């Protein structure tokens, strides 16, 4: 079974395309294959220093995180979520959001969200609870 997450950013109630300069700045130092090898500048194969890997793709207004392995790759995912957008859709339908995104969420979404000053691995693990334990 594959595990995946979606990362979002909202402005004035609408999802917006991630800033690709920010995405590349965070992911490029960890690329296991150059963008040219994947054939796209919006798809990344990331390998952390400990050898853990994840596939990341940017489409329209979503950063998709597919098949993250146990290990330090989670630190990269969390940094990406915090700096590139500010919301992670947890598999149970809960959004983990930066507090500064509260005013930008679509109407009604606030009820399904948990707000934190910044997205950290600790905050993610508290919210994701039974769905994932990335470092265990």
JSON list of N, CA, C and O in Angstrom, two decimals, residues 56-88:
[
{"chain": "A", "resi": 56, "resn": "UNK", "atom": "N", "xyz": [8.35, 13.60, -5.14]},
{"chain": "A", "resi": 56, "resn": "UNK", "atom": "CA", "xyz": [7.59, 14.83, -4.96]},
{"chain": "A", "resi": 56, "resn": "UNK", "atom": "C", "xyz": [7.24, 15.36, -6.34]},
{"chain": "A", "resi": 56, "resn": "UNK", "atom": "O", "xyz": [8.10, 15.42, -7.22]},
{"chain": "A", "resi": 57, "resn": "UNK", "atom": "N", "xyz": [5.97, 15.73, -6.51]},
{"chain": "A", "resi": 57, "resn": "UNK", "atom": "CA", "xyz": [5.53, 16.31, -7.77]},
{"chain": "A", "resi": 57, "resn": "UNK", "atom": "C", "xyz": [4.65, 17.52, -7.53]},
{"chain": "A", "resi": 57, "resn": "UNK", "atom": "O", "xyz": [3.86, 17.53, -6.58]},
{"chain": "A", "resi": 58, "resn": "UNK", "atom": "N", "xyz": [4.79, 18.53, -8.37]},
{"chain": "A", "resi": 58, "resn": "UNK", "atom": "CA", "xyz": [3.98, 19.73, -8.26]},
{"chain": "A", "resi": 58, "resn": "UNK", "atom": "C", "xyz": [3.05, 19.77, -9.46]},
{"chain": "A", "resi": 58, "resn": "UNK", "atom": "O", "xyz": [3.49, 19.73, -10.61]},
{"chain": "A", "resi": 59, "resn": "UNK", "atom": "N", "xyz": [1.75, 19.81, -9.18]},
{"chain": "A", "resi": 59, "resn": "UNK", "atom": "CA", "xyz": [0.74, 19.92, -10.23]},
{"chain": "A", "resi": 59, "resn": "UNK", "atom": "C", "xyz": [-0.27, 20.97, -9.82]},
{"chain": "A", "resi": 59, "resn": "UNK", "atom": "O", "xyz": [-0.81, 20.91, -8.72]},
{"chain": "A", "resi": 60, "resn": "UNK", "atom": "N", "xyz": [-0.50, 21.92, -10.68]},
{"chain": "A", "resi": 60, "resn": "UNK", "atom": "CA", "xyz": [-1.44, 23.00, -10.41]},
{"chain": "A", "resi": 60, "resn": "UNK", "atom": "C", "xyz": [-1.20, 23.60, -9.03]},
{"chain": "A", "resi": 60, "resn": "UNK", "atom": "O", "xyz": [-0.22, 24.27, -8.82]},
{"chain": "A", "resi": 61, "resn": "UNK", "atom": "N", "xyz": [-2.08, 23.30, -8.08]},
{"chain": "A", "resi": 61, "resn": "UNK", "atom": "CA", "xyz": [-2.03, 23.92, -6.76]},
{"chain": "A", "resi": 61, "resn": "UNK", "atom": "C", "xyz": [-1.66, 22.93, -5.66]},
{"chain": "A", "resi": 61, "resn": "UNK", "atom": "O", "xyz": [-1.94, 23.19, -4.48]},
{"chain": "A", "resi": 62, "resn": "UNK", "atom": "N", "xyz": [-1.07, 21.82, -6.02]},
{"chain": "A", "resi": 62, "resn": "UNK", "atom": "CA", "xyz": [-0.78, 20.76, -5.04]},
{"chain": "A", "resi": 62, "resn": "UNK", "atom": "C", "xyz": [0.67, 20.32, -5.17]},
{"chain": "A", "resi": 62, "resn": "UNK", "atom": "O", "xyz": [1.18, 20.14, -6.27]},
{"chain": "A", "resi": 63, "resn": "UNK", "atom": "N", "xyz": [1.30, 20.11, -4.02]},
{"chain": "A", "resi": 63, "resn": "UNK", "atom": "CA", "xyz": [2.59, 19.42, -3.98]},
{"chain": "A", "resi": 63, "resn": "UNK", "atom": "C", "xyz": [2.26, 18.02, -3.48]},
{"chain": "A", "resi": 63, "resn": "UNK", "atom": "O", "xyz": [1.82, 17.84, -2.34]},
{"chain": "A", "resi": 64, "resn": "UNK", "atom": "N", "xyz": [2.45, 17.04, -4.33]},
{"chain": "A", "resi": 64, "resn": "UNK", "atom": "CA", "xyz": [2.18, 15.65, -3.96]},
{"chain": "A", "resi": 64, "resn": "UNK", "atom": "C", "xyz": [3.44, 14.98, -3.45]},
{"chain": "A", "resi": 64, "resn": "UNK", "atom": "O", "xyz": [4.51, 15.12, -4.04]},
{"chain": "A", "resi": 65, "resn": "UNK", "atom": "N", "xyz": [3.31, 14.29, -2.33]},
{"chain": "A", "resi": 65, "resn": "UNK", "atom": "CA", "xyz": [4.42, 13.59, -1.70]},
{"chain": "A", "resi": 65, "resn": "UNK", "atom": "C", "xyz": [4.04, 12.11, -1.69]},
{"chain": "A", "resi": 65, "resn": "UNK", "atom": "O", "xyz": [3.08, 11.72, -1.03]},
{"chain": "A", "resi": 66, "resn": "UNK", "atom": "N", "xyz": [4.78, 11.31, -2.45]},
{"chain": "A", "resi": 66, "resn": "UNK", "atom": "CA", "xyz": [4.44, 9.90, -2.63]},
{"chain": "A", "resi": 66, "resn": "UNK", "atom": "C", "xyz": [5.51, 8.96, -2.10]},
{"chain": "A", "resi": 66, "resn": "UNK", "atom": "O", "xyz": [6.69, 9.17, -2.34]},
{"chain": "A", "resi": 67, "resn": "UNK", "atom": "N", "xyz": [5.08, 7.95, -1.41]},
{"chain": "A", "resi": 67, "resn": "UNK", "atom": "CA", "xyz": [5.93, 6.87, -0.91]},
{"chain": "A", "resi": 67, "resn": "UNK", "atom": "C", "xyz": [7.12, 7.34, -0.09]},
{"chain": "A", "resi": 67, "resn": "UNK", "atom": "O", "xyz": [8.25, 6.90, -0.32]},
{"chain": "A", "resi": 68, "resn": "UNK", "atom": "N", "xyz": [6.90, 8.23, 0.88]},
{"chain": "A", "resi": 68, "resn": "UNK", "atom": "CA", "xyz": [8.03, 8.63, 1.73]},
{"chain": "A", "resi": 68, "resn": "UNK", "atom": "C", "xyz": [8.49, 7.43, 2.58]},
{"chain": "A", "resi": 68, "resn": "UNK", "atom": "O", "xyz": [7.67, 6.70, 3.12]},
{"chain": "A", "resi": 69, "resn": "UNK", "atom": "N", "xyz": [9.78, 7.25, 2.65]},
{"chain": "A", "resi": 69, "resn": "UNK", "atom": "CA", "xyz": [10.34, 6.18, 3.45]},
{"chain": "A", "resi": 69, "resn": "UNK", "atom": "C", "xyz": [10.61, 6.67, 4.87]},
{"chain": "A", "resi": 69, "resn": "UNK", "atom": "O", "xyz": [10.68, 7.87, 5.12]},
{"chain": "A", "resi": 70, "resn": "UNK", "atom": "N", "xyz": [10.76, 5.75, 5.77]},
{"chain": "A", "resi": 70, "resn": "UNK", "atom": "CA", "xyz": [11.13, 6.08, 7.14]},
{"chain": "A", "resi": 70, "resn": "UNK", "atom": "C", "xyz": [12.53, 6.67, 7.12]},
{"chain": "A", "resi": 70, "resn": "UNK", "atom": "O", "xyz": [13.43, 6.15, 6.45]},
{"chain": "A", "resi": 71, "resn": "UNK", "atom": "N", "xyz": [12.71, 7.79, 7.82]},
{"chain": "A", "resi": 71, "resn": "UNK", "atom": "CA", "xyz": [14.04, 8.37, 7.92]},
{"chain": "A", "resi": 71, "resn": "UNK", "atom": "C", "xyz": [14.04, 9.88, 7.79]},
{"chain": "A", "resi": 71, "resn": "UNK", "atom": "O", "xyz": [13.01, 10.54, 7.91]},
{"chain": "A", "resi": 72, "resn": "UNK", "atom": "N", "xyz": [15.22, 10.40, 7.50]},
{"chain": "A", "resi": 72, "resn": "UNK", "atom": "CA", "xyz": [15.42, 11.85, 7.47]},
{"chain": "A", "resi": 72, "resn": "UNK", "atom": "C", "xyz": [14.69, 12.55, 6.33]},
{"chain": "A", "resi": 72, "resn": "UNK", "atom": "O", "xyz": [14.57, 13.77, 6.33]},
{"chain": "A", "resi": 73, "resn": "UNK", "atom": "N", "xyz": [14.20, 11.80, 5.35]},
{"chain": "A", "resi": 73, "resn": "UNK", "atom": "CA", "xyz": [13.44, 12.42, 4.28]},
{"chain": "A", "resi": 73, "resn": "UNK", "atom": "C", "xyz": [12.23, 13.17, 4.83]},
{"chain": "A", "resi": 73, "resn": "UNK", "atom": "O", "xyz": [11.78, 14.16, 4.25]},
{"chain": "A", "resi": 74, "resn": "UNK", "atom": "N", "xyz": [11.72, 12.76, 5.98]},
{"chain": "A", "resi": 74, "resn": "UNK", "atom": "CA", "xyz": [10.58, 13.44, 6.60]},
{"chain": "A", "resi": 74, "resn": "UNK", "atom": "C", "xyz": [10.94, 14.87, 7.02]},
{"chain": "A", "resi": 74, "resn": "UNK", "atom": "O", "xyz": [10.10, 15.75, 6.98]},
{"chain": "A", "resi": 75, "resn": "UNK", "atom": "N", "xyz": [12.17, 15.09, 7.39]},
{"chain": "A", "resi": 75, "resn": "UNK", "atom": "CA", "xyz": [12.59, 16.45, 7.74]},
{"chain": "A", "resi": 75, "resn": "UNK", "atom": "C", "xyz": [12.50, 17.36, 6.52]},
{"chain": "A", "resi": 75, "resn": "UNK", "atom": "O", "xyz": [12.14, 18.53, 6.62]},
{"chain": "A", "resi": 76, "resn": "UNK", "atom": "N", "xyz": [12.83, 16.83, 5.35]},
{"chain": "A", "resi": 76, "resn": "UNK", "atom": "CA", "xyz": [12.75, 17.59, 4.11]},
{"chain": "A", "resi": 76, "resn": "UNK", "atom": "C", "xyz": [11.29, 17.88, 3.76]},
{"chain": "A", "resi": 76, "resn": "UNK", "atom": "O", "xyz": [10.93, 19.00, 3.38]},
{"chain": "A", "resi": 77, "resn": "UNK", "atom": "N", "xyz": [10.43, 16.87, 3.89]},
{"chain": "A", "resi": 77, "resn": "UNK", "atom": "CA", "xyz": [9.00, 17.05, 3.61]},
{"chain": "A", "resi": 77, "resn": "UNK", "atom": "C", "xyz": [8.40, 18.12, 4.51]},
{"chain": "A", "resi": 77, "resn": "UNK", "atom": "O", "xyz": [7.66, 18.99, 4.05]},
{"chain": "A", "resi": 78, "resn": "UNK", "atom": "N", "xyz": [8.72, 18.07, 5.78]},
{"chain": "A", "resi": 78, "resn": "UNK", "atom": "CA", "xyz": [8.16, 19.04, 6.73]},
{"chain": "A", "resi": 78, "resn": "UNK", "atom": "C", "xyz": [8.69, 20.44, 6.44]},
{"chain": "A", "resi": 78, "resn": "UNK", "atom": "O", "xyz": [7.93, 21.42, 6.48]},
{"chain": "A", "resi": 79, "resn": "UNK", "atom": "N", "xyz": [9.96, 20.58, 6.11]},
{"chain": "A", "resi": 79, "resn": "UNK", "atom": "CA", "xyz": [10.49, 21.90, 5.74]},
{"chain": "A", "resi": 79, "resn": "UNK", "atom": "C", "xyz": [9.77, 22.43, 4.50]},
{"chain": "A", "resi": 79, "resn": "UNK", "atom": "O", "xyz": [9.40, 23.60, 4.43]},
{"chain": "A", "resi": 80, "resn": "UNK", "atom": "N", "xyz": [9.54, 21.56, 3.54]},
{"chain": "A", "resi": 80, "resn": "UNK", "atom": "CA", "xyz": [8.83, 21.94, 2.33]},
{"chain": "A", "resi": 80, "resn": "UNK", "atom": "C", "xyz": [7.41, 22.42, 2.66]},
{"chain": "A", "resi": 80, "resn": "UNK", "atom": "O", "xyz": [6.97, 23.47, 2.19]},
{"chain": "A", "resi": 81, "resn": "UNK", "atom": "N", "xyz": [6.71, 21.67, 3.49]},
{"chain": "A", "resi": 81, "resn": "UNK", "atom": "CA", "xyz": [5.35, 22.07, 3.87]},
{"chain": "A", "resi": 81, "resn": "UNK", "atom": "C", "xyz": [5.33, 23.42, 4.56]},
{"chain": "A", "resi": 81, "resn": "UNK", "atom": "O", "xyz": [4.48, 24.27, 4.27]},
{"chain": "A", "resi": 82, "resn": "UNK", "atom": "N", "xyz": [6.26, 23.63, 5.46]},
{"chain": "A", "resi": 82, "resn": "UNK", "atom": "CA", "xyz": [6.27, 24.88, 6.22]},
{"chain": "A", "resi": 82, "resn": "UNK", "atom": "C", "xyz": [6.63, 26.07, 5.35]},
{"chain": "A", "resi": 82, "resn": "UNK", "atom": "O", "xyz": [5.97, 27.10, 5.40]},
{"chain": "A", "resi": 83, "resn": "UNK", "atom": "N", "xyz": [7.65, 25.93, 4.53]},
{"chain": "A", "resi": 83, "resn": "UNK", "atom": "CA", "xyz": [8.14, 27.08, 3.75]},
{"chain": "A", "resi": 83, "resn": "UNK", "atom": "C", "xyz": [7.39, 27.31, 2.45]},
{"chain": "A", "resi": 83, "resn": "UNK", "atom": "O", "xyz": [7.32, 28.43, 1.96]},
{"chain": "A", "resi": 84, "resn": "UNK", "atom": "N", "xyz": [6.85, 26.26, 1.84]},
{"chain": "A", "resi": 84, "resn": "UNK", "atom": "CA", "xyz": [6.24, 26.41, 0.51]},
{"chain": "A", "resi": 84, "resn": "UNK", "atom": "C", "xyz": [4.73, 26.60, 0.55]},
{"chain": "A", "resi": 84, "resn": "UNK", "atom": "O", "xyz": [4.14, 26.88, -0.48]},
{"chain": "A", "resi": 85, "resn": "UNK", "atom": "N", "xyz": [4.12, 26.42, 1.69]},
{"chain": "A", "resi": 85, "resn": "UNK", "atom": "CA", "xyz": [2.68, 26.53, 1.65]},
{"chain": "A", "resi": 85, "resn": "UNK", "atom": "C", "xyz": [2.05, 26.75, 3.00]},
{"chain": "A", "resi": 85, "resn": "UNK", "atom": "O", "xyz": [1.49, 27.79, 3.27]},
{"chain": "A", "resi": 86, "resn": "UNK", "atom": "N", "xyz": [2.17, 25.77, 3.82]},
{"chain": "A", "resi": 86, "resn": "UNK", "atom": "CA", "xyz": [1.61, 25.94, 5.13]},
{"chain": "A", "resi": 86, "resn": "UNK", "atom": "C", "xyz": [0.44, 25.05, 5.46]},
{"chain": "A", "resi": 86, "resn": "UNK", "atom": "O", "xyz": [-0.21, 25.26, 6.47]},
{"chain": "A", "resi": 87, "resn": "UNK", "atom": "N", "xyz": [0.13, 24.04, 4.63]},
{"chain": "A", "resi": 87, "resn": "UNK", "atom": "CA", "xyz": [-0.95, 23.11, 4.97]},
{"chain": "A", "resi": 87, "resn": "UNK", "atom": "C", "xyz": [-0.63, 21.72, 4.44]},
{"chain": "A", "resi": 87, "resn": "UNK", "atom": "O", "xyz": [-0.24, 21.57, 3.29]},
{"chain": "A", "resi": 88, "resn": "UNK", "atom": "N", "xyz": [-0.82, 20.73, 5.30]},
{"chain": "A", "resi": 88, "resn": "UNK", "atom": "CA", "xyz": [-0.66, 19.33, 4.91]},
{"chain": "A", "resi": 88, "resn": "UNK", "atom": "C", "xyz": [-2.01, 18.65, 5.09]},
{"chain": "A", "resi": 88, "resn": "UNK", "atom": "O", "xyz": [-2.60, 18.72, 6.18]}
]
